[in-house]
Amino acid sequence: MAESRTESPLDPARIRAAEFPRLADSIYLNAAAYAPVPERAHRALVASLERRVAIQELTDQALTDALVSTRSTAARMVGAEAGEIALGWNASYGINLAALSLPVEPGTTVVVSDREFPANVYPWMGKKDTKLDVVPVAPSGRPDEDRLMERLDRGDVSIFTMSSVQFATGYRADLAKLGRFCRERGIFFVVDAIQSLGQLPLDVRELHIDVLATGGHKWLCSPFGTGFAYVRRELIARMEPRWIGWTGMQACSSLESLVDYEWTFRSDARRFEGGTLPYDGYAGLAASLGLLLEVGVDRIERHVLTVLDPLIAWLLETPEAEILSDLNPDCRSAILCFRLPEAERVFEELRGQGVACALREGAIRVAPHLYTSAEQIERVVEILDQCRARRWS
Ligand SMILES: Cc1ncc(COP(=O)(O)O)c(C=O)c1O
């Protein structure tokens, strides 16, 4: 099998040794749930905590500077300006920001595909001034982009919201096509990018995204409770925060004079940040983003797609296997989902043999990242082959 491998653009063994040494030999294929934090982020978190322990060393300026640097690193990850980034704590933060603050006419419709992760459905269900239309998926269970565009074209839609990569199929949406379609019709385009940022490159301008939401704990390899939202510069002044934080007000720019209350929001996306933030976590987020940018997300993309090849080949030649992911190269991501007979038993077998993956909607979901080697995927194939030889029992 080794001879048929496609060359990977990066060296996962080296990356694992330098940044994820505690993974040791375990086969961690669960980045779509949460990914490991690299050593440099671990060090950044500890250093941030140390500054609280030895607090006499800590200055207001150092805290402010750390957030400035985190916002600008986050901006680089999505092709935005730092002023378009609001630091939040998960994907729900950015989705709620969009649902609460996008300037839409009451009575208009929000469109979402069926089978979206619930984080991108409930905030829209809870939005009382608009209707929600959940567009059925294709027979494959994946979003039906033609049907979605047909729905968007009916003239009553103000917002279209979608995950860049679907959590239960790994389907990668054609965001460029959908974003252009929305922009041409004056429909706001909201993207939940938590399942793609860090494994697939993304540029908010090329994709005509108005608001992007993400959390850090999956593909961004960052601490829980970190994340950010992007808000397109031209929209910020038209979007009133509904969660009001004193740090989002212009009059609170200086800590030396805080009580001249004046109802003016900051002119950039910081208006959406509500009060004191978890600095320690953001130190970790900035460090992890730094690693991913240093390695290059385009290289990570090529790596994670090629590393899955042996598993895809095995699934294709196994008649009992049903692949739920779209294998069209434009629709693939690092998330590969498949059904097998006795999927729960196979999942337990994988777990017992040191392979971490997930069971989602009755399917096995594997999600490799920059630290996953071809040998590890070949080991997974071996285990699955043993399950097949035992007739899945
Ligand atoms: C597409 C998608 N959106 C959002 C989330 C999580 O949202 P949050 O970060 O708000 O918990 C997940 C997975 O947990 C997901 O797969």
Coordinates of C-alpha atoms and ligand atoms in Angstrom, one line a residue:
M1 CA 0.0 0.0 0.0
A2 CA 2.9 2.3 0.8
E3 CA 4.0 2.5 -2.8
S4 CA 0.6 3.8 -4.0
R5 CA 0.6 6.7 -1.5
T6 CA 0.2 10.2 -2.9
E7 CA 3.0 12.5 -1.7
S8 CA 1.9 14.7 1.2
P9 CA 3.0 18.3 1.2
L10 CA 3.9 18.2 4.9
D11 CA 5.6 16.0 7.4
P12 CA 3.1 14.9 10.0
A13 CA 5.6 13.0 12.1
R14 CA 7.8 16.0 12.5
I15 CA 4.8 18.2 13.3
R16 CA 3.6 15.7 15.9
A17 CA 7.0 15.5 17.5
A18 CA 7.4 19.3 17.7
E19 CA 3.9 20.4 18.5
F20 CA 1.8 17.4 19.5
P21 CA 4.2 15.0 21.3
R22 CA 1.6 13.8 23.8
L23 CA -0.4 12.3 21.1
A24 CA 2.4 9.8 21.0
D25 CA 1.2 6.8 18.9
S26 CA -2.5 7.3 19.4
I27 CA -4.5 7.7 16.2
Y28 CA -6.5 10.8 16.8
L29 CA -9.2 11.3 14.1
N30 CA -11.6 13.4 15.9
A31 CA -10.7 17.0 15.0
A32 CA -14.3 17.6 13.9
A33 CA -15.3 17.3 17.6
Y34 CA -12.2 18.8 19.2
A35 CA -8.5 18.8 18.3
P36 CA -5.4 18.7 20.5
V37 CA -3.8 22.0 21.6
P38 CA -0.2 22.3 20.2
E39 CA 2.7 22.8 22.5
R40 CA 3.2 26.4 21.6
A41 CA -0.4 27.2 22.6
H42 CA 0.0 25.2 25.8
R43 CA 3.1 27.3 26.5
A44 CA 1.2 30.5 25.6
L45 CA -1.6 29.6 28.0
V46 CA 0.7 28.8 30.8
A47 CA 2.7 32.0 30.2
S48 CA -0.6 34.0 30.3
L49 CA -1.6 32.3 33.6
E50 CA 1.9 33.0 35.0
R51 CA 1.3 36.7 34.4
R52 CA -1.7 36.4 36.6
V53 CA 0.2 34.5 39.2
A54 CA 3.0 37.1 39.2
I55 CA 0.4 39.8 38.8
Q56 CA 2.7 42.7 39.7
E57 CA 4.3 42.2 36.3
L58 CA 1.0 42.5 34.5
T59 CA 0.0 45.8 32.7
D60 CA -3.2 47.0 31.1
Q61 CA -1.3 47.6 28.0
A62 CA 0.0 44.0 27.8
L63 CA -3.6 42.7 28.0
T64 CA -4.8 45.1 25.3
D65 CA -1.8 44.3 23.1
A66 CA -2.5 40.6 23.4
L67 CA -6.1 41.0 22.1
V68 CA -4.9 43.3 19.3
S69 CA -2.5 40.6 18.2
T70 CA -5.1 37.8 18.5
R71 CA -7.6 39.8 16.4
S72 CA -5.0 40.4 13.7
T73 CA -4.0 36.7 13.6
A74 CA -7.6 35.7 13.3
A75 CA -8.1 38.2 10.5
R76 CA -5.2 36.7 8.6
M77 CA -6.8 33.3 8.9
V78 CA -9.9 34.5 7.0
G79 CA -8.5 37.2 4.7
A80 CA -10.1 40.1 6.7
E81 CA -8.9 43.2 8.5
A82 CA -8.4 43.2 12.2
G83 CA -11.1 45.7 12.6
E84 CA -13.6 43.2 11.2
I85 CA -12.9 40.7 13.9
A86 CA -14.9 40.4 17.2
L87 CA -13.5 37.9 19.7
G88 CA -16.1 35.5 21.0
W89 CA -16.2 32.2 22.7
N90 CA -17.7 29.7 20.2
A91 CA -19.6 29.5 16.9
S92 CA -22.9 30.2 18.5
Y93 CA -21.5 33.6 19.5
G94 CA -21.1 34.7 15.9
I95 CA -24.3 33.1 14.7
N96 CA -26.3 34.9 17.4
L97 CA -24.5 38.2 16.6
A98 CA -25.7 37.8 13.0
A99 CA -29.2 36.8 14.0
L100 CA -29.6 39.7 16.5
S101 CA -27.9 42.5 14.6
L102 CA -28.1 42.1 10.8
P103 CA -30.4 44.9 9.6
V104 CA -33.3 43.1 8.0
E105 CA -36.9 44.0 7.2
P106 CA -39.4 42.3 9.6
G107 CA -41.4 39.5 8.0
T108 CA -38.6 38.5 5.6
T109 CA -37.2 35.0 5.5
V110 CA -34.0 33.3 6.7
V111 CA -33.0 30.3 4.7
V112 CA -31.0 27.3 6.0
S113 CA -30.4 23.8 4.7
D114 CA -31.9 20.9 6.5
R115 CA -29.5 18.7 8.5
E116 CA -27.3 21.7 9.6
F117 CA -25.7 21.4 13.0
P118 CA -28.2 22.8 15.5
A119 CA -26.0 25.7 16.5
N120 CA -26.9 27.2 13.1
V121 CA -30.6 26.6 13.4
Y122 CA -31.9 27.5 16.8
P123 CA -30.7 31.1 16.9
W124 CA -32.7 31.6 13.7
M125 CA -35.7 29.8 15.1
G126 CA -35.5 32.2 18.0
K127 CA -35.4 35.2 15.8
K128 CA -39.0 36.5 16.2
D129 CA -39.0 39.2 13.5
T130 CA -38.3 36.8 10.6
K131 CA -39.6 33.5 9.3
L132 CA -37.3 30.5 8.9
D133 CA -37.4 28.2 5.9
V134 CA -35.5 24.9 6.2
V135 CA -34.8 23.7 2.7
P136 CA -34.8 19.9 2.3
V137 CA -31.5 18.1 1.5
A138 CA -30.8 16.1 -1.6
P139 CA -31.5 12.3 -1.5
S140 CA -27.8 11.9 -0.6
G141 CA -28.5 13.7 2.7
R142 CA -26.3 16.5 1.7
P143 CA -27.3 20.1 1.0
D144 CA -29.1 20.6 -2.3
E145 CA -27.4 23.8 -3.6
D146 CA -29.7 24.1 -6.7
R147 CA -32.8 23.9 -4.5
L148 CA -31.3 26.4 -2.1
M149 CA -30.6 28.9 -4.8
E150 CA -34.1 28.4 -6.2
R151 CA -35.5 29.3 -2.8
L152 CA -33.1 32.3 -2.4
D153 CA -34.3 33.7 -5.7
R154 CA -37.9 34.1 -4.6
G155 CA -37.5 37.7 -3.5
D156 CA -38.5 37.4 0.2
V157 CA -35.2 36.2 1.6
S158 CA -33.0 38.5 3.7
I159 CA -30.5 36.0 5.2
F160 CA -28.9 32.8 4.0
T161 CA -26.9 30.8 6.5
M162 CA -24.8 27.8 6.0
S163 CA -21.9 25.7 7.4
S164 CA -18.8 25.8 5.2
V165 CA -18.5 22.0 5.9
Q166 CA -21.4 19.9 7.1
F167 CA -20.7 18.1 10.4
A168 CA -22.3 14.8 9.5
T169 CA -21.2 14.3 5.9
G170 CA -18.1 16.5 5.6
Y171 CA -19.7 18.1 2.5
R172 CA -17.9 21.2 1.5
A173 CA -20.3 23.8 0.2
D174 CA -19.6 25.9 -2.9
L175 CA -19.4 29.1 -0.9
A176 CA -18.1 31.2 -3.8
K177 CA -21.1 30.4 -5.9
L178 CA -23.6 30.8 -3.0
G179 CA -22.0 33.9 -1.8
R180 CA -22.0 35.6 -5.2
F181 CA -25.6 34.5 -5.7
C182 CA -26.6 36.1 -2.3
R183 CA -24.6 39.3 -2.9
E184 CA -26.2 39.9 -6.3
R185 CA -29.6 39.7 -4.6
G186 CA -28.9 41.7 -1.6
I187 CA -29.2 38.7 0.7
F188 CA -26.9 38.6 3.8
F189 CA -24.6 35.5 3.6
V190 CA -23.7 34.1 7.0
V191 CA -21.2 31.2 7.3
D192 CA -20.6 28.9 10.2
A193 CA -17.0 28.0 9.4
I194 CA -16.2 26.0 12.5
Q195 CA -15.8 22.7 10.5
S196 CA -13.5 24.1 7.9
L197 CA -11.2 26.9 9.4
G198 CA -7.8 25.4 10.0
Q199 CA -8.3 22.5 7.5
L200 CA -9.4 24.4 4.4
P201 CA -8.3 27.9 3.3
L202 CA -11.0 30.5 3.4
D203 CA -11.1 34.1 2.2
V204 CA -14.2 36.1 3.3
R205 CA -13.9 38.6 0.4
E206 CA -13.6 36.0 -2.3
L207 CA -16.6 34.2 -0.9
H208 CA -18.8 37.3 -0.4
I209 CA -19.3 36.5 3.3
D210 CA -21.1 39.1 5.4
V211 CA -20.8 37.4 8.8
L212 CA -18.6 34.4 9.7
A213 CA -18.7 32.5 13.0
T214 CA -16.3 30.1 14.4
G215 CA -15.1 28.4 17.6
G216 CA -11.5 27.5 18.2
H217 CA -11.7 24.1 19.7
K218 CA -12.0 22.0 16.5
W219 CA -9.7 22.5 13.5
L220 CA -8.1 25.6 15.0
C221 CA -6.6 23.4 17.8
S222 CA -7.4 26.1 20.3
P223 CA -8.7 26.1 23.9
F224 CA -12.3 25.6 24.6
G225 CA -14.2 28.9 25.1
T226 CA -12.3 30.7 22.3
G227 CA -13.6 31.7 18.9
F228 CA -14.3 34.8 16.8
A229 CA -16.7 36.4 14.4
Y230 CA -15.9 38.3 11.2
V231 CA -18.3 41.1 10.2
R232 CA -17.9 42.8 6.8
R233 CA -16.6 46.3 7.3
E234 CA -19.4 48.0 5.3
L235 CA -22.0 46.4 7.6
I236 CA -20.5 47.2 11.0
A237 CA -21.9 50.7 11.3
R238 CA -25.4 49.4 10.3
M239 CA -25.4 46.6 13.0
E240 CA -26.4 47.6 16.5
P241 CA -25.1 45.2 19.1
R242 CA -27.9 43.6 21.1
W243 CA -25.6 42.3 23.8
I244 CA -24.1 45.5 25.1
G245 CA -20.6 45.4 26.5
W246 CA -18.9 48.4 28.0
T247 CA -15.7 47.5 26.1
G248 CA -17.7 47.9 22.9
M249 CA -18.4 51.6 23.6
Q250 CA -16.3 54.4 22.1
A251 CA -16.4 56.3 25.4
C252 CA -14.6 53.4 27.2
S253 CA -11.5 53.4 24.9
S254 CA -9.4 54.7 27.8
L255 CA -9.5 53.0 31.2
E256 CA -8.7 56.3 32.7
S257 CA -12.0 57.9 32.0
L258 CA -15.0 55.5 32.0
V259 CA -17.9 57.4 33.4
D260 CA -18.7 59.9 30.6
Y261 CA -21.5 57.7 29.4
E262 CA -22.1 58.3 25.8
W263 CA -24.2 56.0 23.6
T264 CA -21.7 55.5 20.7
F265 CA -20.5 52.1 19.7
R266 CA -16.9 51.6 18.6
S267 CA -16.7 51.9 14.8
D268 CA -15.1 48.5 14.3
A269 CA -16.2 44.9 15.2
R270 CA -15.1 45.4 18.8
R271 CA -18.5 46.9 19.3
F272 CA -19.8 43.3 19.5
E273 CA -17.4 42.2 22.2
G274 CA -19.2 42.2 25.6
G275 CA -16.9 43.1 28.5
T276 CA -13.8 41.5 29.9
L277 CA -12.6 38.6 27.8
P278 CA -10.8 35.3 28.6
Y279 CA -7.3 36.6 27.9
D280 CA -5.6 33.2 28.7
G281 CA -7.6 31.3 26.1
Y282 CA -7.0 33.9 23.4
A283 CA -3.2 33.6 24.1
G284 CA -3.7 30.0 23.2
L285 CA -5.9 30.8 20.2
A286 CA -3.3 33.2 18.7
A287 CA -0.5 30.7 19.2
S288 CA -2.5 27.9 17.5
L289 CA -3.6 30.1 14.6
G290 CA 0.1 31.1 14.3
L291 CA 1.1 27.4 13.9
L292 CA -1.6 26.7 11.3
L293 CA -0.6 29.8 9.3
E294 CA 3.0 28.9 9.5
V295 CA 2.4 25.4 8.2
G296 CA 0.0 26.9 5.6
V297 CA -3.7 26.0 5.5
D298 CA -3.4 25.2 1.8
R299 CA -0.8 22.6 2.6
I300 CA -2.9 21.2 5.4
E301 CA -5.8 20.9 3.0
R302 CA -3.7 18.9 0.5
H303 CA -2.4 16.8 3.3
V304 CA -5.7 15.9 5.0
L305 CA -7.3 15.1 1.6
T306 CA -4.5 12.8 0.4
V307 CA -4.0 11.1 3.8
L308 CA -7.6 9.7 3.6
D309 CA -7.0 8.0 0.2
P310 CA -6.3 4.5 1.4
L311 CA -9.4 4.5 3.6
I312 CA -11.6 5.8 0.7
A313 CA -10.1 3.1 -1.6
W314 CA -11.0 0.5 1.0
L315 CA -14.5 1.8 1.4
L316 CA -15.0 1.9 -2.3
E317 CA -14.1 -1.8 -2.7
T318 CA -16.1 -2.9 0.3
P319 CA -19.7 -3.6 -0.9
E320 CA -21.2 -3.3 2.6
A321 CA -19.8 0.2 3.1
E322 CA -21.8 3.3 2.3
I323 CA -19.8 6.6 2.0
L324 CA -21.9 9.6 3.0
S325 CA -19.3 12.1 2.0
D326 CA -19.3 13.6 -1.5
L327 CA -16.1 12.3 -3.2
N328 CA -16.1 15.0 -5.8
P329 CA -12.8 16.8 -5.2
D330 CA -14.6 20.2 -4.9
C331 CA -16.9 18.9 -2.3
R332 CA -14.5 17.0 -0.1
S333 CA -13.0 18.0 3.2
A334 CA -11.0 16.2 5.9
I335 CA -14.3 14.9 7.3
L336 CA -15.1 11.4 5.9
C337 CA -18.3 9.8 7.0
F338 CA -19.4 6.2 6.2
R339 CA -21.8 3.6 7.3
L340 CA -20.8 0.0 7.9
P341 CA -22.8 -3.0 9.2
E342 CA -22.7 -2.9 13.0
A343 CA -21.2 0.6 13.0
E344 CA -21.4 0.9 16.8
R345 CA -19.5 -2.3 17.2
V346 CA -16.9 -1.3 14.6
F347 CA -16.6 2.1 16.4
E348 CA -15.9 0.3 19.7
E349 CA -13.3 -1.9 18.0
L350 CA -11.6 1.2 16.6
R351 CA -11.7 2.8 20.0
G352 CA -10.3 -0.3 21.7
Q353 CA -7.4 -0.3 19.3
G354 CA -6.5 3.3 20.1
V355 CA -8.3 5.1 17.2
A356 CA -10.3 8.1 18.3
C357 CA -13.1 9.0 15.9
A358 CA -16.9 9.7 16.2
L359 CA -20.3 8.2 15.6
R360 CA -22.6 10.8 14.2
E361 CA -26.1 10.2 12.9
G362 CA -25.4 6.4 12.7
A363 CA -22.2 6.8 10.7
I364 CA -18.5 6.6 11.6
R365 CA -16.9 10.0 11.2
V366 CA -13.1 10.3 10.8
A367 CA -11.4 13.7 10.9
P368 CA -7.6 13.7 10.5
H369 CA -5.5 16.8 10.8
L370 CA -2.0 18.0 10.2
Y371 CA -0.6 15.5 12.7
T372 CA -2.1 12.4 11.0
S373 CA 0.2 10.2 9.0
A374 CA -0.6 7.9 6.1
E375 CA 0.6 4.9 8.3
Q376 CA -2.1 5.8 10.8
I377 CA -4.8 5.7 8.2
E378 CA -3.4 2.4 6.9
R379 CA -3.7 1.1 10.4
V380 CA -7.4 2.1 10.5
V381 CA -7.9 0.2 7.2
E382 CA -6.3 -2.9 8.7
I383 CA -8.6 -2.8 11.7
L384 CA -11.7 -2.3 9.5
D385 CA -10.5 -5.2 7.3
Q386 CA -10.3 -7.4 10.4
C387 CA -13.8 -6.4 11.3
R388 CA -14.9 -7.3 7.8
A389 CA -13.1 -10.7 8.0
R390 CA -15.0 -11.4 11.2
R391 CA -18.3 -10.4 9.4
W392 CA -18.5 -7.3 11.6
S393 CA -19.1 -9.2 14.8
Ligands
LIG1 C1 -21.2 23.0 12.0 C2 -21.1 23.2 13.5 N1 -21.4 24.4 14.0 C3 -21.3 24.7 15.3 C4 -20.8 23.7 16.2 C5 -20.6 24.0 17.6 O1 -21.1 25.3 18.0 P1 -20.5 26.0 19.3 O2 -19.1 26.3 19.0 O3 -21.3 27.2 19.4 O4 -20.7 25.0 20.4 C6 -20.5 22.4 15.7 C7 -20.0 21.3 16.5 O5 -19.9 21.2 17.7 C8 -20.6 22.2 14.3 O6 -20.3 21.0 13.8

